[in-house]
Coordinates of C-alpha atoms in Angstrom, one line a residue:
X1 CA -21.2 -2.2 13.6
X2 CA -24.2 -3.3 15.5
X3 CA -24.4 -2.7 19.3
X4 CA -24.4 -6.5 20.2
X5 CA -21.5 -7.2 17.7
X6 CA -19.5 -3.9 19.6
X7 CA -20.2 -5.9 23.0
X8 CA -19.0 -9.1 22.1
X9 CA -15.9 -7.4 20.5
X10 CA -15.3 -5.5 24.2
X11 CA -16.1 -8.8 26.3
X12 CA -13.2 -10.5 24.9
X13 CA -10.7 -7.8 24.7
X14 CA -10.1 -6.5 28.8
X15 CA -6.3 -6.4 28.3
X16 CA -4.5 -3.4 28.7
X17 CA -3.1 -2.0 25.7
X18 CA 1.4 -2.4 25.6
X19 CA 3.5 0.7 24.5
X20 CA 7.1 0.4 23.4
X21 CA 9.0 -0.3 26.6
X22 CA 7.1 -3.4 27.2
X23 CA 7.2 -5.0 23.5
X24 CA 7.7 -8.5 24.9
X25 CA 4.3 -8.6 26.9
X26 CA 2.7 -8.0 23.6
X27 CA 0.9 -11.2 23.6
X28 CA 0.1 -11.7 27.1
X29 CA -1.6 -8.6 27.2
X30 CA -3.9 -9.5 25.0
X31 CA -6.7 -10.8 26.9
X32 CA -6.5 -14.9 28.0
X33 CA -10.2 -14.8 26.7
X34 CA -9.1 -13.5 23.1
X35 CA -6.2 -16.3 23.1
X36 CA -8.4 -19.3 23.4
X37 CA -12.4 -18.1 22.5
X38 CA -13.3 -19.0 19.2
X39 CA -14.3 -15.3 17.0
X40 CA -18.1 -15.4 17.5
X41 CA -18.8 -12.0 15.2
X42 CA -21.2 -12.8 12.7
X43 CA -18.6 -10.7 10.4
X44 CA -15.6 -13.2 11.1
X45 CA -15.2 -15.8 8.5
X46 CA -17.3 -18.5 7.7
X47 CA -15.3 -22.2 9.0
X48 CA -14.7 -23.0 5.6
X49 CA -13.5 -19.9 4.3
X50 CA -9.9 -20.0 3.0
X51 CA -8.8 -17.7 5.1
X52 CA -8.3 -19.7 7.9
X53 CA -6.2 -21.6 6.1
X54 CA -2.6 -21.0 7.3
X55 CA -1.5 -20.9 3.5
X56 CA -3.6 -16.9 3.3
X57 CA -1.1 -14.8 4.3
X58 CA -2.2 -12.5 6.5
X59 CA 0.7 -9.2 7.4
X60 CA 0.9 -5.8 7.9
X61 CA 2.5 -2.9 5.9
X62 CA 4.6 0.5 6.1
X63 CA 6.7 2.5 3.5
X64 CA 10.2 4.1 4.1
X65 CA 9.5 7.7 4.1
X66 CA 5.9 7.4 6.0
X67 CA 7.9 5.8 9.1
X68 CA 11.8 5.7 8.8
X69 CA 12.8 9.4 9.6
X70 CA 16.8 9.7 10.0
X71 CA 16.3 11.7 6.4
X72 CA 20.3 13.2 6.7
X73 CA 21.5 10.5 8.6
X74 CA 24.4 7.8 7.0
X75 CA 24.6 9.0 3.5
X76 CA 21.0 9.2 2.7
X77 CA 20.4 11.7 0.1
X78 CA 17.6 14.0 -0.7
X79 CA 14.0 12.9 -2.1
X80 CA 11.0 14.5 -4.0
X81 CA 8.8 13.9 -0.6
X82 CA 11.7 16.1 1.6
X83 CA 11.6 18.8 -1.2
X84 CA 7.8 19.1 -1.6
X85 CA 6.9 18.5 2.3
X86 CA 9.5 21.5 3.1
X87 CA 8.1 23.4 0.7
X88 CA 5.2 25.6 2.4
X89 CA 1.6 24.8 1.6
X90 CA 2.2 21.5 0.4
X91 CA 1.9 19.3 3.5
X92 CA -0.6 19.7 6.0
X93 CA 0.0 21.4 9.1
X94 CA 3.9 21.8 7.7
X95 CA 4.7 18.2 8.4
X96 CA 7.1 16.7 7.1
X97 CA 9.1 13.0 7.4
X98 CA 12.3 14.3 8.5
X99 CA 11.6 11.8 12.0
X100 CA 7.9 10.3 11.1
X101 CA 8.0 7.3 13.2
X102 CA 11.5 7.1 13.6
X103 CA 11.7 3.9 12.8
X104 CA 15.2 4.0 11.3
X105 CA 16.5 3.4 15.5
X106 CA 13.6 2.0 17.0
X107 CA 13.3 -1.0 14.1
X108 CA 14.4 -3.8 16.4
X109 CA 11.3 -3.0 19.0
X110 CA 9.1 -2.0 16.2
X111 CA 10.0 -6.0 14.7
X112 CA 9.5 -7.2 18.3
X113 CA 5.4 -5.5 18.2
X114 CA 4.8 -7.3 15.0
X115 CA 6.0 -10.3 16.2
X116 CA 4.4 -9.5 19.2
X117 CA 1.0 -9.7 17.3
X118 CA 1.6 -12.5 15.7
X119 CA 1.3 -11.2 12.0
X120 CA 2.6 -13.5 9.7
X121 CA 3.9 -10.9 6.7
X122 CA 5.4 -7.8 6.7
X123 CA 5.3 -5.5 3.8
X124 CA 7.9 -2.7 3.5
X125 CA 9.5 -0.3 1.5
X126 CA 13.2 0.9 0.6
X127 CA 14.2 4.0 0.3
X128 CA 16.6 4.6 -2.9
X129 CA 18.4 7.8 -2.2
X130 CA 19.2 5.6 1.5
X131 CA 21.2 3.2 -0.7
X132 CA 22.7 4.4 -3.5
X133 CA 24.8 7.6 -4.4
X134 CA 24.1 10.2 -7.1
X135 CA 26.5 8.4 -9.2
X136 CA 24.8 4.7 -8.9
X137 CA 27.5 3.7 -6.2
X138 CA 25.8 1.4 -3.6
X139 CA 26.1 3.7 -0.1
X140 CA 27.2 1.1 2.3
X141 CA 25.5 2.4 5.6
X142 CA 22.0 2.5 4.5
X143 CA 22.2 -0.8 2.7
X144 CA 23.3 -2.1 6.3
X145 CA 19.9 -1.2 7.3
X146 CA 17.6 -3.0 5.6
X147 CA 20.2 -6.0 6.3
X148 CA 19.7 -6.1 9.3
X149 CA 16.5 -5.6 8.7
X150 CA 15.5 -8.3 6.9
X151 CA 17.8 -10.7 8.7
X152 CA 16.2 -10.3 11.9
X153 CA 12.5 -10.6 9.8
X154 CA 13.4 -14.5 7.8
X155 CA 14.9 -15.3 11.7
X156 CA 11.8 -14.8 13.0
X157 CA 9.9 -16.6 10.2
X158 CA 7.9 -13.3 8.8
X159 CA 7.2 -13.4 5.2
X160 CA 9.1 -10.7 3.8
X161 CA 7.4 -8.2 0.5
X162 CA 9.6 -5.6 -0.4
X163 CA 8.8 -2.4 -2.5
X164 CA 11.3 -0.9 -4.9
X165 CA 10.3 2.4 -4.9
X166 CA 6.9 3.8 -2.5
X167 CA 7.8 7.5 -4.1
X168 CA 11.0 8.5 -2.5
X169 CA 12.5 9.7 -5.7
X170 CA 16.0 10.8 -5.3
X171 CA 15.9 14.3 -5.7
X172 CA 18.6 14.7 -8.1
X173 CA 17.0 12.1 -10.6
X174 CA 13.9 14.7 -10.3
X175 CA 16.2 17.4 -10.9
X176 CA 16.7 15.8 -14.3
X177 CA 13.7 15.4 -15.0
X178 CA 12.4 12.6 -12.5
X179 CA 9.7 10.2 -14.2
X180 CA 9.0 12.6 -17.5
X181 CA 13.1 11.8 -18.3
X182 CA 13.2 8.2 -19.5
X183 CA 16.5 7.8 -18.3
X184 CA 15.1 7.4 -14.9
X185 CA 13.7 4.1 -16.1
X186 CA 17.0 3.0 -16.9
X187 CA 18.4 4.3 -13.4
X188 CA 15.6 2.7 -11.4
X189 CA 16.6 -0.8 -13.4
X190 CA 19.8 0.1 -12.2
X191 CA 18.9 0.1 -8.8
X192 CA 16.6 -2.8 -8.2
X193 CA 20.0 -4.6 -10.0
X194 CA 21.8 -3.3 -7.1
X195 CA 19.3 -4.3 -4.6
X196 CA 18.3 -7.5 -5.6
X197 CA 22.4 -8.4 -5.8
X198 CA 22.7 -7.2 -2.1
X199 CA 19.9 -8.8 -0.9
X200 CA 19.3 -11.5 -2.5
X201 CA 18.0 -15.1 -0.5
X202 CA 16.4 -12.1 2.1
X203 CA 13.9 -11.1 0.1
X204 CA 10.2 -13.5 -0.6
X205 CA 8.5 -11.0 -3.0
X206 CA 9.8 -8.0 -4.9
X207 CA 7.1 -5.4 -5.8
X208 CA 8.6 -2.7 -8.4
X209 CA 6.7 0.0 -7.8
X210 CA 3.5 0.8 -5.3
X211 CA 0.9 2.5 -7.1
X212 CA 2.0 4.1 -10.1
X213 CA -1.2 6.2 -10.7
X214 CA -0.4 8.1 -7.6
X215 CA 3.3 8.9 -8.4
X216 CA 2.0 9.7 -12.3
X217 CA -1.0 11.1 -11.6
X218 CA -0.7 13.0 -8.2
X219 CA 2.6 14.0 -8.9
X220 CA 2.7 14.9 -12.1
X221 CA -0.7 15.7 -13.1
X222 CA -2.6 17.1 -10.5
X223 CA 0.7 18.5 -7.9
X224 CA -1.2 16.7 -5.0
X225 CA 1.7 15.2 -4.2
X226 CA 5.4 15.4 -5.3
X227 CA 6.8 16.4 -7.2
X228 CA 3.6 18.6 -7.3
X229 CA 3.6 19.4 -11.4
X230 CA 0.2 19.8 -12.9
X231 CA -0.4 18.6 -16.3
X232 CA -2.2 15.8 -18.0
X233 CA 0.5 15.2 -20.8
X234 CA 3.1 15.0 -17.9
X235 CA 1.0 12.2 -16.2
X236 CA 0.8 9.8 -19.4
X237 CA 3.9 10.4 -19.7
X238 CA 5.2 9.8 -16.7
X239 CA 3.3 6.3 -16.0
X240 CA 4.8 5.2 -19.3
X241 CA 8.1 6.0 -18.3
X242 CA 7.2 4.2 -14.7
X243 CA 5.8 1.1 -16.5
X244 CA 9.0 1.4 -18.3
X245 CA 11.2 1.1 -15.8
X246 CA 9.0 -1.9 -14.0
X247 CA 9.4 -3.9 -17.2
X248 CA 13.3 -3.2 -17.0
X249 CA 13.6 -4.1 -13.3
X250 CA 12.1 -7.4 -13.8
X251 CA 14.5 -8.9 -15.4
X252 CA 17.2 -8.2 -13.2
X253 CA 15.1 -9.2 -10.3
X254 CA 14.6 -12.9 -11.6
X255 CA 18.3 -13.5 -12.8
X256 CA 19.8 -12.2 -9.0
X257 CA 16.6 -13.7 -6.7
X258 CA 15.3 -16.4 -8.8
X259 CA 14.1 -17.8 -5.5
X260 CA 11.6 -14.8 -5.0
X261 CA 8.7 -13.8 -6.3
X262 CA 8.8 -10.7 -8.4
X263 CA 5.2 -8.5 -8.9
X264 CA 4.1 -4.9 -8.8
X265 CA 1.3 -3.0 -6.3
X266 CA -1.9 -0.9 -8.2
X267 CA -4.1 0.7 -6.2
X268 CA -7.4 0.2 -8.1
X269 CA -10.9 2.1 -7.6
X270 CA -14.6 1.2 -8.0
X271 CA -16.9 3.5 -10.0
X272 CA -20.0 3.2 -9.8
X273 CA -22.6 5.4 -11.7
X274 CA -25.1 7.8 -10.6
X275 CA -28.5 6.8 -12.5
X276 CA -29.2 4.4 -14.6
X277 CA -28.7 6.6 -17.8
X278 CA -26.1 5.7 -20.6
X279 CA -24.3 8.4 -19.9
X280 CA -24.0 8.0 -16.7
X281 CA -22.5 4.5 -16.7
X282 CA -20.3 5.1 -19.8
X283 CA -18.7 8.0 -17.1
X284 CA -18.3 5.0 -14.3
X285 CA -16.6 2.9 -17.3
X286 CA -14.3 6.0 -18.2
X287 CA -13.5 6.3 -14.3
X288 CA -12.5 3.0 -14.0
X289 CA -10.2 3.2 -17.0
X290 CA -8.4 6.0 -16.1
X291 CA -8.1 4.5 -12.2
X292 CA -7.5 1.0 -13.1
X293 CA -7.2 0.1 -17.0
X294 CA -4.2 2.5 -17.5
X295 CA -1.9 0.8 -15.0
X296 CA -3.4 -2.7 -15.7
X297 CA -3.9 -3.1 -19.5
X298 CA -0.5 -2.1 -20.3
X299 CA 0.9 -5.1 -17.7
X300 CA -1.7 -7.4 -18.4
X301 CA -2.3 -6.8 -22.6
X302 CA 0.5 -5.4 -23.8
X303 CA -1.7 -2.1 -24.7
X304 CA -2.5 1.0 -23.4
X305 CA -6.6 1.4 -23.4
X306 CA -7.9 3.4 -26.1
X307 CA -10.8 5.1 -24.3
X308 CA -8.1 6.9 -21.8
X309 CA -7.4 9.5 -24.8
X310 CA -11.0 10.4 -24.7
X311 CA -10.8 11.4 -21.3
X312 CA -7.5 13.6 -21.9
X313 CA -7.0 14.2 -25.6
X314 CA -3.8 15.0 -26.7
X315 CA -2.0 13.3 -24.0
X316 CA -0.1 10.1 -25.9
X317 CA 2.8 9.3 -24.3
X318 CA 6.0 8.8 -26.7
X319 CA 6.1 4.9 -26.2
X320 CA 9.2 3.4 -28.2
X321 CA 9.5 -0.2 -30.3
X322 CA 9.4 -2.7 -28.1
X323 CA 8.5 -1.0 -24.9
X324 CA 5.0 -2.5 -24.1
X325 CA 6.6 -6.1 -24.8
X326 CA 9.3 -5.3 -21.9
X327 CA 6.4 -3.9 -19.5
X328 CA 4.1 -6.9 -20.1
X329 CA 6.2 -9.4 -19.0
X330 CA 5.1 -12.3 -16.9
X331 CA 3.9 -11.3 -13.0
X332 CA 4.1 -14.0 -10.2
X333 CA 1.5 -11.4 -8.3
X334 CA -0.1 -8.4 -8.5
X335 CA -0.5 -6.6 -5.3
X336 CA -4.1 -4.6 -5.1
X337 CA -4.6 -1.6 -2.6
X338 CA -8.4 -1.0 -2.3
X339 CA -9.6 1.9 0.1
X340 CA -13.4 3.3 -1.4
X341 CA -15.5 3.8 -4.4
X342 CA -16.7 6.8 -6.2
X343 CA -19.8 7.1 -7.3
X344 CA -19.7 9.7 -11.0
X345 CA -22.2 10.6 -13.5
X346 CA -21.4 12.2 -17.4
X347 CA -20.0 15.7 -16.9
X348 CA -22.1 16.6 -19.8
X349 CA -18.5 16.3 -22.2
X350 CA -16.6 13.4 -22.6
X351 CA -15.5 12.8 -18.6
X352 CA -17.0 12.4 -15.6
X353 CA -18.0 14.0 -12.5
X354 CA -18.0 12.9 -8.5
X355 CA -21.1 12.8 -6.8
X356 CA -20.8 11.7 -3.3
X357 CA -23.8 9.7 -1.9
X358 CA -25.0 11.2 1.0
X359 CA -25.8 9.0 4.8
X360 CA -22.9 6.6 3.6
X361 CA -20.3 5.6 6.6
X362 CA -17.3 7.6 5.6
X363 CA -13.3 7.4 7.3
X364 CA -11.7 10.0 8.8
X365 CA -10.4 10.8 4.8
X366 CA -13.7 11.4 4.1
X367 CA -13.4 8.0 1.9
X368 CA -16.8 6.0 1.9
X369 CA -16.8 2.6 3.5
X370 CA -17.6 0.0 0.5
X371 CA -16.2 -3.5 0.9
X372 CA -18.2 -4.9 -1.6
X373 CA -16.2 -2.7 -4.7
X374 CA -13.2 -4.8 -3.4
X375 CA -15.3 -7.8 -4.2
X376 CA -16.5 -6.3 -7.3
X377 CA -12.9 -5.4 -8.8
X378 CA -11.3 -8.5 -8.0
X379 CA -14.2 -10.6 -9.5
X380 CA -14.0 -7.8 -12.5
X381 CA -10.4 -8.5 -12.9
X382 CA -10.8 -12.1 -13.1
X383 CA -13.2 -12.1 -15.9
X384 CA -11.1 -8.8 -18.3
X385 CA -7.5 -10.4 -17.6
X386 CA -6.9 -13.8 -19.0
X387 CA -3.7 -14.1 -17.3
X388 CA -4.3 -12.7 -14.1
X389 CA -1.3 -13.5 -11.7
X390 CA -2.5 -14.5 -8.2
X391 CA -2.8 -11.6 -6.3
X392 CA -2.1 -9.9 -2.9
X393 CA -3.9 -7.7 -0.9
X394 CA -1.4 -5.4 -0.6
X395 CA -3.1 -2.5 1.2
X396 CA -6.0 -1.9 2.9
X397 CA -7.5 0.2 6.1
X398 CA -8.6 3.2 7.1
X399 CA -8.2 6.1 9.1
X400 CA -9.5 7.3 12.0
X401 CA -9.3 10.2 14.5
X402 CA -7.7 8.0 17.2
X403 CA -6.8 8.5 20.8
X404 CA -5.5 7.3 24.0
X405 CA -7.9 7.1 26.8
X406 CA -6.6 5.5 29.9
X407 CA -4.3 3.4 28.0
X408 CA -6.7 1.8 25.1
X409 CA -7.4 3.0 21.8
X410 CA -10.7 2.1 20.8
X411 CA -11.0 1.5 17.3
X412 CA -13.9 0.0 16.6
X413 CA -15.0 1.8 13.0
X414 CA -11.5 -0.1 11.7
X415 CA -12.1 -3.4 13.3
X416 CA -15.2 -3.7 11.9
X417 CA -13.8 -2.2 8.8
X418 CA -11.2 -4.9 8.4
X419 CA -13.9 -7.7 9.1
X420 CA -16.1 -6.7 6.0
X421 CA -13.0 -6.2 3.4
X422 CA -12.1 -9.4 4.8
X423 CA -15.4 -10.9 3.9
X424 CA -15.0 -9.1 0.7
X425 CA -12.0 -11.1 -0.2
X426 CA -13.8 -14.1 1.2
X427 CA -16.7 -13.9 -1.4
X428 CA -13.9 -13.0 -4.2
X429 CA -11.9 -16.0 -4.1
X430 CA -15.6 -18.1 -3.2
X431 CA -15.8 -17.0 -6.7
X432 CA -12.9 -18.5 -8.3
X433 CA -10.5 -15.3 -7.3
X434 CA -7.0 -16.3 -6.8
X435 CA -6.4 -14.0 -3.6
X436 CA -3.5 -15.1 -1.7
X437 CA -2.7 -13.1 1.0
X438 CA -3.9 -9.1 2.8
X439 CA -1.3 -7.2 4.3
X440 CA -3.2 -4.5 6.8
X441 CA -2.4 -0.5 6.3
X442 CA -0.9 0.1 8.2
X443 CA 1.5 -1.1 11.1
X444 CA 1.3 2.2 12.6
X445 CA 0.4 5.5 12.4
X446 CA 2.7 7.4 10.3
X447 CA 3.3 10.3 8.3
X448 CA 0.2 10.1 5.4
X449 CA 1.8 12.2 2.6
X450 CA 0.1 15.6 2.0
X451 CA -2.1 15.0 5.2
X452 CA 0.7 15.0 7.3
X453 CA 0.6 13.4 11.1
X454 CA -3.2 14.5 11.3
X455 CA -4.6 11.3 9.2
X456 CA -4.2 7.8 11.4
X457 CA -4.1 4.5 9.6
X458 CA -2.3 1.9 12.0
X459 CA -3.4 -0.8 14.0
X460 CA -0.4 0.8 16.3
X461 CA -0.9 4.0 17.5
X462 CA 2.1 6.7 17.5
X463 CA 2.4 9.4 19.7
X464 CA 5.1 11.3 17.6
X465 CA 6.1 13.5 20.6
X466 CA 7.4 10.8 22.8
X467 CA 7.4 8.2 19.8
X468 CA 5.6 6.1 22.6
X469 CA 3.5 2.8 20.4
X470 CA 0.0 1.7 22.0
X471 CA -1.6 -1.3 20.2
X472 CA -5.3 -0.4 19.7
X473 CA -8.0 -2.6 19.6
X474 CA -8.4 -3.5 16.0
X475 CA -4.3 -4.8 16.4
X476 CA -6.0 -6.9 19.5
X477 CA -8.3 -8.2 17.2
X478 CA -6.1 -9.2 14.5
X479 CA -3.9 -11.1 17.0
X480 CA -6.7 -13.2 18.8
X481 CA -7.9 -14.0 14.9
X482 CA -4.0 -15.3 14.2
X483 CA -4.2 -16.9 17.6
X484 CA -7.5 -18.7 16.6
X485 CA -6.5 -19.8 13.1
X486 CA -3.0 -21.1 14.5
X487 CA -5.1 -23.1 16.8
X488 CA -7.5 -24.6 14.4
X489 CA -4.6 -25.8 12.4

């Protein structure tokens, strides 16, 4: 960010930042200049853009095992994430969720701080061995919780999107054979029946799974993440049997919610080639199929695309009659999670090959900073799917290496982040894009898979020793830019 945009950003944000005993002042402690001084950054949105309109939903997000904690606590059972996470080398540092962000008791404060900031949608996650037995019986207590929950969220007028399943397998479905087992397609439609029966009227959107390329591909093809098996066979395989059970869920969804929405969450990548050379590009093509084709034809086309099988020969996954008709049933949305690019050229074969550009602004992941691939996939999208649903930005942030100093947290890398993926989106729907809403990752700081408690994505910070919240400056910023769009309207 330039040096004059950093001072303006500091001018109007003198407030000091609020930790958890003092969630009420969340708003007045944001500066009176932020409340009522128009967003002069030349990165804000232009007047017109749509996303001053009240109608973009703009929210924050979080996932059950990244923040809940309480893993043994009122008949919650095991999960693939407790399992690998206790398992040594796995998890950075030896982290592991057992109390994350313990939100599980500190919810009704943790509501208060997002009301606090004004955000206007809150995305989160439920955690399937909290609410159901191993035999498929619904487990009272945890069910309470996201009650309660969700209660307090529709009485305080938040938009409510609610994930299925953000990778907490139940351990004893894995133990069967997790994802590579179709039967757990069948149990996961069993248990969005359940959920969608409890909670039905509570509930605005229902998103079936969050990023199915992560739980097929990290987990079963690579072992970055649980439950850390390594083979490319496994990972068609196991998105199949995913896709599967998102197809199955669906239905069930719309005959107990029908007031909802009902969608599912990809997390998509832009590749971009290396030279100019045929080669080259075919291996940004082949990146992009394998990142975003494989999760989005099947939904979208009813087909599988045929170039993935040239990047892992051998790998079909047994698909029965009938099953791609059940997973490419109508989506009212499709929530998008966008975090960097990668830039490939041919590996010489039939694959590609990273090649990280070098003097590019990079996050605290070491992911490159590239709003515009956010622009370029949506507009992509647009122009491959015919019947692309509206969509949600469902995830997006970065993470930074943040601290308290005297009370603040200044985050100004992520504020200016958040300013040009917002732009981003801006030039997307300019361009006929049906974009209806971002939701921020994350709320907080929380436990970041295999990284552990090391990586920090929130707009909260958490210190996990005391459990003590400090809003940083970008969470500042997103409240004076709710603040300024409530008052325009």
């Amino acid at each position: 960010m330039p040096p004059s945009a950093v001072a303006r950003l500091t001018d109007f944000r003198t407030g000091a930042s609020v930790a958890t005993d003092d969630l009420s002042a969340v708003s007045d402690a944001l500066s009176p200049h932020s409340r009522s001084h128009p967003l002069a950054d030349p990165l804000a949105p232009p007047a017109d853009s749509p996303l001053w309109r009240k109608s973009f939903l703009l929210g924050a997000a979080t996932a059950s095992y990244q923040i809940e904690g309480a893993v043994n606590e009122d008949g919650r059972l095991p999960c693939i994430w407790d399992t690998f996470s206790a398992t040594p080398g796995k998890v950075l540092a030896g982290d592991t969720g057992a109390v994350a962000c313990d939100h599980y008791h500190r919810w009704e404060a943790d509501i208060d701080m997002l009301m606090g900031l004004g955000l206007e949608g809150y995305r989160l996650s439920i955690a399937w061995p909290r609410v159901m037995d191993e035999a498929g019986q619904p487990n009272r207590k945890g069910l309470d919780f996201y009650r309660r929950l969700l209660a307090r969220l529709k009485e305080k007028g938040i938009t409510t999107f609610v994930t299925l399943y953000h990778w907490d397998l139940p351990q004893h479905l894995e133990d069967r054979g997790g994802w590579l087992n179709r039967d757990t397609a069948y149990r996961f439609a069993d248990y969005a029946d359940l959920m969608s029966r409890e909670l039905a009227g509570s509930v605005d959107a229902w998103a079936t799974l969050n990023e199915p390329w992560c739980s097929a591909y990290l987990g079963y093809g690579n072992g970055h993440h649980a439950p850390g098996l390594a083979n490319p066979r496994f990972a068609t395989q196991a998105m199949h049997h995913l896709l599967l059970a998102h197809g199955l869920a669906v239905p069930a969804l719309r005959a107990n919610d029908p007031a909802s929405q009902k969608g599912i969450v990809a997390n998509v990548g832009r590749g971009t080639a290396n030279s100019e050379r045929a080669a080259d590009q075919r291996a940004a093509h082949l990146f992009e199929v394998q990142h975003n084709a494989w999760i989005l034809d099947p939904l979208l086309k009813g087909a599988y695309p045929g170039d993935l099988l040239e990047l892992w020969p051998g790998t079909e996954p047994l698909v029965l009659e009938g099953d791609l008709r059940t997973i490419s049933a109508p989506l009212d949305f499709l929530g998008i999670n966008y975090y960097f690019r990668t830039n490939v050229e041919s590996d010489g074969a039939h694959g590609f090959r990273e090649v990280p550009p070098e003097g590019v602004e990079r996050t605290q992941m070491g992911w490159e900073v590239y709003p515009d691939g956010l622009r370029d996939l949506l507009t992509g999208f647009k122009a491959a799917y015919r019947n692309l649903p509206p969509i949600y930005i469902t995830e997006n942030g970065m993470a930074s290496d943040d601290t308290v100093i005297g009370g603040h947290v200044d985050d100004t890398q992520r504020i200016s982040f958040l300013r040009r993926h917002l732009a981003a989106v801006d030039q997307a729907i300019q361009a006929g894009v049906d974009v209806r809403g971002y939701f921020l990752w994350s709320l907080m700081d929380n436990f970041e898979w295999a990284f552990g408690y090391e990586r920090r994505f929130g707009i909260v910070h958490v210190d996990y020793a005391t459990q003590k919240r400090t809003i940083k400056r970008s969470a500042e910023w997103v409240s004076a830019f709710l603040k300024e769009r409530k008052a325009r309207s």
